[in-house]
CSV table of C-alpha atoms in Angstrom, one decimal:
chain,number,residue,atom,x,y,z
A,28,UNK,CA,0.0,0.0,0.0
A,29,UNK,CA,2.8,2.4,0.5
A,30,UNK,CA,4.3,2.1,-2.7
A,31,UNK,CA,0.6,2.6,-3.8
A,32,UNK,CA,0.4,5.6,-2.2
A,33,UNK,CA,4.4,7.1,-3.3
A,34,UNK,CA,3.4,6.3,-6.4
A,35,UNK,CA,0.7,8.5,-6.7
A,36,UNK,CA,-2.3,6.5,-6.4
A,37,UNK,CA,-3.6,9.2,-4.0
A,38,UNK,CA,-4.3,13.3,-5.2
A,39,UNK,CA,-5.6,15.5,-2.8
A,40,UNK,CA,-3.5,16.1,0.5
A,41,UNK,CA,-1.1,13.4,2.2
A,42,UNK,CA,0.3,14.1,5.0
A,43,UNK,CA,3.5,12.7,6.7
A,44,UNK,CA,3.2,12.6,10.2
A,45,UNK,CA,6.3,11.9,12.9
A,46,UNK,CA,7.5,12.5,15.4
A,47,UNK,CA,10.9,13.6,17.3
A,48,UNK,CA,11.3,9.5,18.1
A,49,UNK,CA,11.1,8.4,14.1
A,50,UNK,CA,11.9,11.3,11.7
A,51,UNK,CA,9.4,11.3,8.5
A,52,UNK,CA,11.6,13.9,6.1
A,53,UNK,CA,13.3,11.0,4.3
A,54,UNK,CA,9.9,9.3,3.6
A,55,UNK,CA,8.7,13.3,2.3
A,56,UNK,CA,11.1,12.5,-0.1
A,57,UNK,CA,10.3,9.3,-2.0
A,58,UNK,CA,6.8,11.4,-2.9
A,59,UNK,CA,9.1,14.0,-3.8
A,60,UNK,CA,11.4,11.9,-6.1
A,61,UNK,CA,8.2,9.7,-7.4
A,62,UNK,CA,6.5,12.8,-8.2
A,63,UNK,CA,9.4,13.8,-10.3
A,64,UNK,CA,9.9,10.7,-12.2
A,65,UNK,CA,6.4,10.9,-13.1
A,66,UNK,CA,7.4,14.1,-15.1
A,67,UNK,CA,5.8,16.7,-12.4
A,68,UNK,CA,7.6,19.8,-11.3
A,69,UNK,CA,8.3,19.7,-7.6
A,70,UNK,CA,7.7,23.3,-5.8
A,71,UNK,CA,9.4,22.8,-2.2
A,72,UNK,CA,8.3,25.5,0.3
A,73,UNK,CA,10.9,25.0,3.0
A,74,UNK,CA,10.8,26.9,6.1
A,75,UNK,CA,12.5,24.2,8.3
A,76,UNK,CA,16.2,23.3,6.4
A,77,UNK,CA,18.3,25.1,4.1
A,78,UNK,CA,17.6,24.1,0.5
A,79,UNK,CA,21.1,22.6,0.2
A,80,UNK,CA,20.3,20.1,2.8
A,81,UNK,CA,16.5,19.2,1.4
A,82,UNK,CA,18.3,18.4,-2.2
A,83,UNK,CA,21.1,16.1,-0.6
A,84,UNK,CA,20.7,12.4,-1.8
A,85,UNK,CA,18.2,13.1,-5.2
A,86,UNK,CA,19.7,11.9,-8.2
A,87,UNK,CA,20.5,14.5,-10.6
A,88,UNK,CA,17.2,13.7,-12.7
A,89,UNK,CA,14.8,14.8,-9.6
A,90,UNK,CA,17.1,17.9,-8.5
A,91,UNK,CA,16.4,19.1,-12.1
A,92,UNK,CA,12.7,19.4,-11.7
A,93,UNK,CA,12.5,20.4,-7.9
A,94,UNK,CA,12.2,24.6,-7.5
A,95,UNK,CA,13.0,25.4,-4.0
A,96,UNK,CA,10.9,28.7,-2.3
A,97,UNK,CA,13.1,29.3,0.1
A,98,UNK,CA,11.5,30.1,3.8
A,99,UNK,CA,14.1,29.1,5.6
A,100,UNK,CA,16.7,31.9,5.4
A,101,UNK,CA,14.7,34.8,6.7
A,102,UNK,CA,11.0,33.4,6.8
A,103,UNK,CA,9.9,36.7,8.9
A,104,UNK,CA,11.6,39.4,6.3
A,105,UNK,CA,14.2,40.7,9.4
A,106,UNK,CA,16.6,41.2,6.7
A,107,UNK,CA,15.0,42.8,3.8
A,108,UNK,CA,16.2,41.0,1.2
A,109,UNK,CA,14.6,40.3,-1.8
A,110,UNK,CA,13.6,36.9,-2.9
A,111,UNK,CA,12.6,33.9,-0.7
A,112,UNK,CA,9.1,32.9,0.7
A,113,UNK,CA,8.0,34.2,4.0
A,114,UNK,CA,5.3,32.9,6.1
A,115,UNK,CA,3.2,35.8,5.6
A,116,UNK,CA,3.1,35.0,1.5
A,117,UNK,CA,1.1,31.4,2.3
A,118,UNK,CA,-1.7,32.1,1.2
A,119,UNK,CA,-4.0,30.3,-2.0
A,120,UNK,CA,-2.7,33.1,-4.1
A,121,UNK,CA,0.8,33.5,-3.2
A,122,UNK,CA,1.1,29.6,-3.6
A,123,UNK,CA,-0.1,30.1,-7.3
A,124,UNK,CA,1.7,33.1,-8.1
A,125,UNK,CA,4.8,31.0,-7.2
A,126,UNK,CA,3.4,28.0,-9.2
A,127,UNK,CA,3.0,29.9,-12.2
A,128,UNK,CA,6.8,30.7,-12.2
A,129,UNK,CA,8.0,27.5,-13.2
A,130,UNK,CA,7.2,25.2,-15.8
A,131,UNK,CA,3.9,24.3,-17.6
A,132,UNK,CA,2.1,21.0,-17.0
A,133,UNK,CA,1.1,19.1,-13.6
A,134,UNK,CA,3.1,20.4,-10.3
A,135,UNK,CA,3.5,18.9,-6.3
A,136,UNK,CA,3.4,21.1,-3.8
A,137,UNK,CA,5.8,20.1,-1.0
A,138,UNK,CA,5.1,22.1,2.8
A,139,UNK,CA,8.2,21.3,5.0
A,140,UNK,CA,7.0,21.5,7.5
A,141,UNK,CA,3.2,22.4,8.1
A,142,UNK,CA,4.2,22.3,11.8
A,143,UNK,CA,6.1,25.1,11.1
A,144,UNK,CA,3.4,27.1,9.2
A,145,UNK,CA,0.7,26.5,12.4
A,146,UNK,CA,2.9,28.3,14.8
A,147,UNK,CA,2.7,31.6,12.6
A,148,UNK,CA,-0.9,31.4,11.4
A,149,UNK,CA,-4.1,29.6,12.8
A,150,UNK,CA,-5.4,26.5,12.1
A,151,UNK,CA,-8.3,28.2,10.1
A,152,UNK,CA,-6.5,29.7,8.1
A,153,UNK,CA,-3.7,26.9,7.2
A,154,UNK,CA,-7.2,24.6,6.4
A,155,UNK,CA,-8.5,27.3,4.5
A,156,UNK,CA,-5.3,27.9,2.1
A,157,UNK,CA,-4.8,24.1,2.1
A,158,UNK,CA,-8.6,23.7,0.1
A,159,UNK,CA,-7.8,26.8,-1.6
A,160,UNK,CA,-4.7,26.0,-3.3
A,161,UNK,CA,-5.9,23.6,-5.7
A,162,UNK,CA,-8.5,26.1,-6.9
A,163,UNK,CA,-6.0,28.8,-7.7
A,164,UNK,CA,-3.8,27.3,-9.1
A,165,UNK,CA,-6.7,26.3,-11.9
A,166,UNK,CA,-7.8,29.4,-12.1
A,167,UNK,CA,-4.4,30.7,-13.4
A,168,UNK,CA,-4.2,27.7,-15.8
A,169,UNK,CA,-2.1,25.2,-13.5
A,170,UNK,CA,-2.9,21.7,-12.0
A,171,UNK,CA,-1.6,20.4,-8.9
A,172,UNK,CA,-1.4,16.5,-8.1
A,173,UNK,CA,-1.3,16.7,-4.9
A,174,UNK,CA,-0.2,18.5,-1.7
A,175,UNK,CA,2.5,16.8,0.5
A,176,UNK,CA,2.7,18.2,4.0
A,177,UNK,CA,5.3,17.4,6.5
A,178,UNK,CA,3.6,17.2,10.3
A,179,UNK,CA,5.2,17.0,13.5
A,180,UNK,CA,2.9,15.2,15.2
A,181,UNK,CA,4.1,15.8,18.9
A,182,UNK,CA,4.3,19.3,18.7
A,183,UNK,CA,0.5,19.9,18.5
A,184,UNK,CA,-2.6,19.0,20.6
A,185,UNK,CA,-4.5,15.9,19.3
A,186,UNK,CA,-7.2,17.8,18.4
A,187,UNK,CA,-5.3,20.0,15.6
A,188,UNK,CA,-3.8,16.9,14.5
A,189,UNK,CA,-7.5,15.4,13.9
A,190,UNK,CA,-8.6,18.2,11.9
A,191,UNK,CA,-5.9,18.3,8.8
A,192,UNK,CA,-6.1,14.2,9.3
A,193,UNK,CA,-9.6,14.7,8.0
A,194,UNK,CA,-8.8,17.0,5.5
A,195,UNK,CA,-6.3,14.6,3.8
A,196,UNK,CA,-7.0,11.9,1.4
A,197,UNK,CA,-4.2,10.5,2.3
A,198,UNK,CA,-2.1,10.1,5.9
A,199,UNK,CA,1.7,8.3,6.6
A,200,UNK,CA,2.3,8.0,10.2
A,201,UNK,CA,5.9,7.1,11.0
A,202,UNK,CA,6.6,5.3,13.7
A,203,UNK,CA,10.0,3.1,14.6
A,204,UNK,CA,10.3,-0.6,13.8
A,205,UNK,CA,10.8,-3.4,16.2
A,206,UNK,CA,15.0,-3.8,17.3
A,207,UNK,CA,17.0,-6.2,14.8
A,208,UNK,CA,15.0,-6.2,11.6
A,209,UNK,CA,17.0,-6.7,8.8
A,210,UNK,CA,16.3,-4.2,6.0
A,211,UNK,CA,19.3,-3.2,3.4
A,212,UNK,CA,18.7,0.1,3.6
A,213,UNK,CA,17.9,3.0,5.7
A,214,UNK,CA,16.6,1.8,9.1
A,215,UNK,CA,13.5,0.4,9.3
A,216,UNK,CA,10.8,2.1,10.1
A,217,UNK,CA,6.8,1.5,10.4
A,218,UNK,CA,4.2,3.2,8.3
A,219,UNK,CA,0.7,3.6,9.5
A,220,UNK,CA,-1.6,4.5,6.3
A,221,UNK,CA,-4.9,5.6,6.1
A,222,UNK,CA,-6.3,6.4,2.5
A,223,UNK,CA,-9.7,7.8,1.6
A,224,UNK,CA,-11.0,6.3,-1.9
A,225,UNK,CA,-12.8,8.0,-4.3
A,226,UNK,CA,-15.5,6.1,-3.4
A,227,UNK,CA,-15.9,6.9,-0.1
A,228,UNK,CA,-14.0,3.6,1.4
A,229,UNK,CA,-11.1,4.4,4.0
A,230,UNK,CA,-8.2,1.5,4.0
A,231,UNK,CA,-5.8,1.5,6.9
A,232,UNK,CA,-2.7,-1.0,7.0
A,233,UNK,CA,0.4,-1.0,8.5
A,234,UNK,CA,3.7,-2.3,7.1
A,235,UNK,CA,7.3,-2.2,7.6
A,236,UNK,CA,10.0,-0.4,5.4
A,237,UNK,CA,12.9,1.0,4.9
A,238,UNK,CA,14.4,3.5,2.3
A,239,UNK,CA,17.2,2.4,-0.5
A,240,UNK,CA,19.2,4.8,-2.0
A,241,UNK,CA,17.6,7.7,-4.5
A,242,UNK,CA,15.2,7.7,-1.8
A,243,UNK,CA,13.3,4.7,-3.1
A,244,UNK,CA,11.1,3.1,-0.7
A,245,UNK,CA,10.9,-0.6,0.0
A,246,UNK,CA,8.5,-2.7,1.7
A,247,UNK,CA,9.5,-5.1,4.7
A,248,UNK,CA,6.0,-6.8,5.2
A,249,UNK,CA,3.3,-6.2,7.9
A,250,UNK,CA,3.4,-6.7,11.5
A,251,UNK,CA,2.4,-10.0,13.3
A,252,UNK,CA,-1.5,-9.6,13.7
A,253,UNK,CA,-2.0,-6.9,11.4
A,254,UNK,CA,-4.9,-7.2,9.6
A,255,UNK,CA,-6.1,-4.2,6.8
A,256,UNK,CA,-9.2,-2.5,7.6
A,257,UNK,CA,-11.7,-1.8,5.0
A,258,UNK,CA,-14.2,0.7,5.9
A,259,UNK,CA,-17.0,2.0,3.8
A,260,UNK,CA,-18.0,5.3,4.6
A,261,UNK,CA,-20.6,5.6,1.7
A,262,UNK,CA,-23.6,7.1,3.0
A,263,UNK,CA,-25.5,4.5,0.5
A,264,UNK,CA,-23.4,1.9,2.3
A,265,UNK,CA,-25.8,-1.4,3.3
A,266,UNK,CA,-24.5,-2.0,6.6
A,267,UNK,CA,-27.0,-3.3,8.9
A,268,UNK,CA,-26.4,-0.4,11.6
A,269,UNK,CA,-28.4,-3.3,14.5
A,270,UNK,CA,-25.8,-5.7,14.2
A,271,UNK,CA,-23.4,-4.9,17.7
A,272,UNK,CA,-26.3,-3.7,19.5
A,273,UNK,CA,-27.0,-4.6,22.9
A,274,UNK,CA,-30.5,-5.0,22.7
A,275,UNK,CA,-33.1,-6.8,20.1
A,276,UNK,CA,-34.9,-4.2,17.3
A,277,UNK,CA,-36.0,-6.8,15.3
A,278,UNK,CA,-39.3,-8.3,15.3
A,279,UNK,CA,-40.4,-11.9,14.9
A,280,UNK,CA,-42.7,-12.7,12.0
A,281,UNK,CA,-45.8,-13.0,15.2
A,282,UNK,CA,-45.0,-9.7,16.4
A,283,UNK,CA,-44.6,-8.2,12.8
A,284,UNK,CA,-48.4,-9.8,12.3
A,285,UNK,CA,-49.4,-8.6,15.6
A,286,UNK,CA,-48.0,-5.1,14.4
A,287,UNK,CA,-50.0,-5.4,11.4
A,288,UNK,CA,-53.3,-6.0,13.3
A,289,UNK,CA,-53.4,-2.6,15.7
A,290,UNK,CA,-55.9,-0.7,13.9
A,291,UNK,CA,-54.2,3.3,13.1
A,292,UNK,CA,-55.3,5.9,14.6
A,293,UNK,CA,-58.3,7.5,13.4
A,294,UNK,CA,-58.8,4.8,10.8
A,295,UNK,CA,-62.1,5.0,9.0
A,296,UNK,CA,-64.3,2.2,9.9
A,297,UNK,CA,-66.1,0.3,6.9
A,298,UNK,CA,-69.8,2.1,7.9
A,299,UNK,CA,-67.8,5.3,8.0
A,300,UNK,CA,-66.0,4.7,4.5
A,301,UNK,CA,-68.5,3.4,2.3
A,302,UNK,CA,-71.3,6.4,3.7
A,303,UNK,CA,-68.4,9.0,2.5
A,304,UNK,CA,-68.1,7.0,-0.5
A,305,UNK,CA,-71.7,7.1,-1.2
A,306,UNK,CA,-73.6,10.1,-3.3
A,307,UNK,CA,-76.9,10.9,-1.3
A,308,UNK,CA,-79.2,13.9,-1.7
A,309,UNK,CA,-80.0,13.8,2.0
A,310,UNK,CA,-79.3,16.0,4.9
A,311,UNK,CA,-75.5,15.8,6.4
A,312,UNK,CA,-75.1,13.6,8.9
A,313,UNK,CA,-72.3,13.1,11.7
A,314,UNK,CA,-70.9,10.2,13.2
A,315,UNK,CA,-69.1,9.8,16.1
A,316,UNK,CA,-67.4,6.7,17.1
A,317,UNK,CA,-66.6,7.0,20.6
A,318,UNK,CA,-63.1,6.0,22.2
A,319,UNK,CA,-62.7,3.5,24.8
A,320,UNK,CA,-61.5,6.4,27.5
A,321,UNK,CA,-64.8,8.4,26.7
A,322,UNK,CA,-66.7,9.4,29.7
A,323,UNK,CA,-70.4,9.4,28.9
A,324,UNK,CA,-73.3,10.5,31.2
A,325,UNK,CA,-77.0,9.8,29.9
A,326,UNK,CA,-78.3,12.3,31.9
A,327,UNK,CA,-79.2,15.7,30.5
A,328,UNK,CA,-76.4,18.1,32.4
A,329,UNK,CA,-78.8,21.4,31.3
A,330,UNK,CA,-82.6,19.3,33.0
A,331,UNK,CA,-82.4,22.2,35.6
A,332,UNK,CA,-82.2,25.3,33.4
A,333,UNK,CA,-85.5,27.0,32.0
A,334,UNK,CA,-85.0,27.3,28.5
């Protein structure tokens, strides 16, 4: 499913989450070099590492297409220097106007990190941009793949994280793997994936792996036990929602006959039915059919009065 999802399977927004115990940069970068072997142009907006240091370990036919916006050098404009990307220029149109820049044809946008981008602007507004960019960048003529955002999970409450895990069509959590597992590679590390089909279905799996050279992922299997969830969310989904329940809410086919039996309220009898049913020339008439809680006295309640 991983290599499913490097190689672009999934549109929309994936997000890499880690943590400070398992990095997730390195895995941020097989996307970036599958999205440039597909042909894409790679727009990096860094704000964490130099550019020098994001580009170390691409082969020289993924450097070509990656254009770095450098927010890492003076992301706050203390210096005054022309060029680079500051944190106040993220925004739908400034991601655009920085898209339009480089080649035509279908582009990744690459956020390392979003952590960094939440401690200088609200979650709002990140969610907001995040939707946004997408409909910009077609508006000026450009198509974007997909977003890639880096997330540090442990730096924010759980309750931000929720909220851009919803937005995403696709989430990577990295977490380490288990001591003494062999790889040939990078270390071994474990991916927790959760992808949102077209459809509506969400798959979740976990599975090992490691990362070969040219930042090339490769799969080391799933853990003991691990079994891949397949969950349909389609609203038209057949389900049967009274499956785990506690108590019964079916009926038996003698209560669904009893059921059938109770007369409705304020059913027409057949007398009542067939006079409506009936043309007469006579005088209107009214019937009353008394209920079983009526209280009826015989007895003339106005005997007393002299009318």
């Amino acid at each position: 499913m991983l290599g499913e999802l490097v190689a672009g399977a999934t549109g929309g927004l994936v997000l890499i989450e880690d943590t400070i115990e398992c990095e997730g940069r390195s895995l941020l970068k097989t996307f970036v070099a599958a999205s440039a072997h597909r042909g894409e142009s790679v727009h990096v907006f860094g704000f964490e590492i130099p550019e020098e240091e994001f580009r170390a370990g691409f082969d020289p036919d993924v450097t070509v297409r990656l254009l770095y916006q450098d927010g890492f050098t003076d992301p706050l404009r203390w210096t005054g220097e022309a060029g680079g990307f500051s944190g106040e220029e993220f925004t739908a149109l400034g991601v655009s106007g920085q898209l339009a820049r480089g080649p035509a044809g279908p582009a990744t946008v690459v956020l390392d990190s979003l952590s960094w981008l939440l401690l200088h602007q609200p979650l709002p507004t990140v969610c907001q941009v995040l939707g946004r960019i997408p409909m910009a960048a077609a508006s000026a003529g450009l198509r974007v793949t997909r977003i890639l955002a880096l997330l540090h999970g442990d730096l924010h409450p759980p309750g931000l994280v929720e909220t851009l895990r919803s937005l995403a069509r696709a989430v990577v959590g990295v977490g380490p793997a288990p001591e003494g597992m062999g790889s040939g590679g990078d270390a071994p590390r474990l991916a927790s994936m959760l992808q949102r089909k077209e459809t509506g279905k969400v798959l979740e799996k976990e599975e090992y792996f490691t990362i070969l050279a040219g930042f090339t992922p490769k799969a080391l299997g799933e853990p003991t036990g691990s079994v891949p969830r397949d969950e349909d969310t389609d609203p038209h989904s057949t389900a049967d929602p009274t499956a785990n329940l506690t108590f019964n809410l079916r009926l038996s086919d003698t209560e669904r006959r009893a059921r059938d039996g109770v007369p409705l309220p304020f059913h027409f009898s057949a007398q009542k039915k067939s006079s409506l049913l009936e043309a007469s020339a006579s005088a209107g008439k009214i019937y009353y059919e008394p209920d079983a809680a009526d209280d009826l006295d015989e007895e003339d309640p106005d005997d007393d009065l002299d009318v």
